[in-house]
mmCIF file of C-alpha atoms in Angstrom:
data_model
loop_
_atom_site.group_PDB
_atom_site.id
_atom_site.type_symbol
_atom_site.label_atom_id
_atom_site.label_comp_id
_atom_site.label_asym_id
_atom_site.label_seq_id
_atom_site.Cartn_x
_atom_site.Cartn_y
_atom_site.Cartn_z
ATOM 1 C CA MET A 25 10.623 7.275 10.537
ATOM 2 C CA PHE A 26 7.200 6.227 11.880
ATOM 3 C CA ASN A 27 6.064 9.824 12.359
ATOM 4 C CA ARG A 28 7.183 10.788 8.846
ATOM 5 C CA ALA A 29 5.278 7.828 7.348
ATOM 6 C CA LYS A 30 2.198 8.819 9.334
ATOM 7 C CA LYS A 31 2.550 12.446 8.208
ATOM 8 C CA PHE A 32 2.810 11.314 4.569
ATOM 9 C CA SER A 33 -0.244 9.056 4.976
ATOM 10 C CA GLN A 34 -2.209 11.913 6.496
ATOM 11 C CA SER A 35 -1.216 14.226 3.635
ATOM 12 C CA LEU A 36 -3.031 11.775 1.335
ATOM 13 C CA GLY A 37 -6.082 11.562 3.601
ATOM 14 C CA TYR A 38 -5.334 8.374 5.542
ATOM 15 C CA PRO A 39 -4.810 8.181 9.300
ATOM 16 C CA ASN A 40 -1.804 5.847 9.116
ATOM 17 C CA TRP A 41 0.579 3.909 6.863
ATOM 18 C CA ASP A 42 -1.458 0.676 6.988
ATOM 19 C CA GLU A 43 -4.606 2.405 5.713
ATOM 20 C CA LEU A 44 -2.597 4.128 2.998
ATOM 21 C CA MET A 45 -1.086 0.850 1.828
ATOM 22 C CA ASN A 46 -4.499 -0.880 1.903
ATOM 23 C CA ASN A 47 -5.501 1.592 -0.819
ATOM 24 C CA SER A 48 -2.231 1.540 -2.769
ATOM 25 C CA PHE A 49 -1.180 -0.559 -5.733
ATOM 26 C CA SER A 50 2.398 -1.210 -6.739
ATOM 27 C CA ILE A 51 2.716 -0.395 -10.432
ATOM 28 C CA PHE A 52 6.365 -0.899 -11.262
ATOM 29 C CA LEU A 53 9.651 -1.788 -9.642
ATOM 30 C CA ILE A 54 12.512 0.687 -9.397
ATOM 31 C CA PRO A 55 15.667 -1.404 -9.034
ATOM 32 C CA PRO A 56 16.882 -2.566 -6.658
ATOM 33 C CA ASP A 57 14.040 -2.350 -4.133
ATOM 34 C CA ALA A 58 11.727 0.647 -4.563
ATOM 35 C CA ASN A 59 8.352 0.946 -6.303
ATOM 36 C CA TRP A 60 6.061 3.439 -7.949
ATOM 37 C CA PHE A 61 2.566 3.294 -6.445
ATOM 38 C CA ALA A 62 -0.903 4.511 -7.317
ATOM 39 C CA THR A 63 -3.109 5.215 -4.306
ATOM 40 C CA GLN A 64 -6.835 5.727 -4.427
ATOM 41 C CA LEU A 65 -7.564 8.642 -2.137
ATOM 42 C CA PRO A 66 -10.616 8.891 0.117
ATOM 43 C CA ASP A 67 -12.281 11.309 -2.359
ATOM 44 C CA LYS A 68 -11.791 8.647 -5.121
ATOM 45 C CA SER A 69 -9.078 10.637 -6.889
ATOM 46 C CA TRP A 70 -5.615 9.074 -7.302
ATOM 47 C CA ALA A 71 -2.082 9.921 -6.230
ATOM 48 C CA ILE A 72 1.142 8.522 -7.638
ATOM 49 C CA TRP A 73 4.360 8.335 -5.655
ATOM 50 C CA ASN A 74 7.463 6.245 -5.194
ATOM 51 C CA ASP A 75 9.098 5.000 -2.029
ATOM 52 C CA GLU A 76 12.694 5.869 -2.847
ATOM 53 C CA GLY A 77 14.347 7.405 0.184
ATOM 54 C CA HIS A 78 12.368 8.305 3.281
ATOM 55 C CA PRO A 79 8.879 9.705 3.826
ATOM 56 C CA PRO A 80 7.288 12.058 3.336
ATOM 57 C CA PHE A 81 7.456 11.166 -0.348
ATOM 58 C CA GLN A 82 6.645 13.560 -3.167
ATOM 59 C CA HIS A 83 3.361 12.767 -4.869
ATOM 60 C CA LYS A 84 1.155 13.991 -7.665
ATOM 61 C CA LYS A 85 -2.639 13.869 -7.640
ATOM 62 C CA PHE A 86 -4.961 13.025 -10.525
ATOM 63 C CA ASN A 87 -8.738 13.115 -10.844
ATOM 64 C CA THR A 88 -8.991 9.707 -12.521
ATOM 65 C CA TRP A 89 -7.312 6.329 -12.638
ATOM 66 C CA ASN A 90 -6.711 6.741 -16.358
ATOM 67 C CA GLU A 91 -4.735 9.952 -15.832
ATOM 68 C CA ALA A 92 -2.693 8.369 -13.025
ATOM 69 C CA ILE A 93 -1.822 5.134 -14.856
ATOM 70 C CA ARG A 94 -0.957 6.970 -18.072
ATOM 71 C CA SER A 95 1.370 9.260 -16.135
ATOM 72 C CA LEU A 96 3.025 6.237 -14.530
ATOM 73 C CA ARG A 97 3.452 4.564 -17.914
ATOM 74 C CA ASP A 98 5.062 7.755 -19.253
ATOM 75 C CA ILE A 99 7.460 7.753 -16.304
ATOM 76 C CA PHE A 100 8.230 4.080 -16.929
ATOM 77 C CA ASN A 101 8.763 4.648 -20.654
ATOM 78 C CA ASN A 102 11.354 7.310 -19.833
ATOM 79 C CA THR A 103 13.490 4.780 -17.962
ATOM 80 C CA ASP A 104 15.514 1.891 -19.264
ATOM 81 C CA TYR A 105 13.974 -0.596 -16.822
ATOM 82 C CA PRO A 106 13.120 -3.979 -18.320
ATOM 83 C CA GLU A 107 9.473 -4.487 -19.288
ATOM 84 C CA GLU A 108 9.046 -7.136 -16.574
ATOM 85 C CA ASN A 109 9.386 -4.338 -13.999
ATOM 86 C CA TRP A 110 5.999 -3.048 -15.205
ATOM 87 C CA ASP A 111 3.668 -5.248 -13.151
ATOM 88 C CA PRO A 112 0.590 -3.327 -11.980
ATOM 89 C CA GLU A 113 -0.976 -4.834 -8.895
ATOM 90 C CA GLY A 114 -4.731 -5.388 -8.717
ATOM 91 C CA PHE A 115 -5.130 -6.906 -12.175
ATOM 92 C CA ASP A 116 -5.179 -10.318 -13.814
ATOM 93 C CA ASP A 117 -2.495 -10.981 -16.419
ATOM 94 C CA ARG A 118 -4.748 -10.239 -19.385
ATOM 95 C CA ASP A 119 -6.471 -7.165 -17.961
ATOM 96 C CA ASN A 120 -5.938 -3.855 -19.711
ATOM 97 C CA VAL A 121 -4.773 -1.562 -16.913
ATOM 98 C CA PHE A 122 -5.788 1.496 -18.930
ATOM 99 C CA LEU A 123 -9.453 0.472 -19.171
ATOM 100 C CA HIS A 124 -10.442 0.007 -15.528
ATOM 101 C CA GLU A 125 -9.290 0.633 -11.992
ATOM 102 C CA PRO A 126 -7.357 -2.002 -10.055
ATOM 103 C CA ASP A 127 -9.269 -4.467 -7.895
ATOM 104 C CA LYS A 128 -8.418 -4.515 -4.170
ATOM 105 C CA SER A 129 -9.284 -8.217 -4.002
ATOM 106 C CA LYS A 130 -6.336 -8.842 -6.360
ATOM 107 C CA LEU A 131 -3.762 -7.138 -4.135
ATOM 108 C CA ILE A 132 -0.689 -9.277 -3.611
#
């Protein structure tokens, strides 16, 4: 498992899982215990992925935060998850997640 997590992290440009997660924001919960994430990549682009199953996880890359968060909202809208599952990390409650990138200092 460790080697697969490291391989996934490296595929996104990070040397290990800890560095990957230090640049990742949980966006919404997939019941019962998985999440969709947005990760800022070293080149400042973004990748979205979820942690269902085992690494390496499938991911999709975007040039901008806006493209990534809109894609995640589209994915969310196509589920029947309750709205409280949409809880983007890195923002204050009143922040508009579509207007600016998440703040690492607000990571949970």
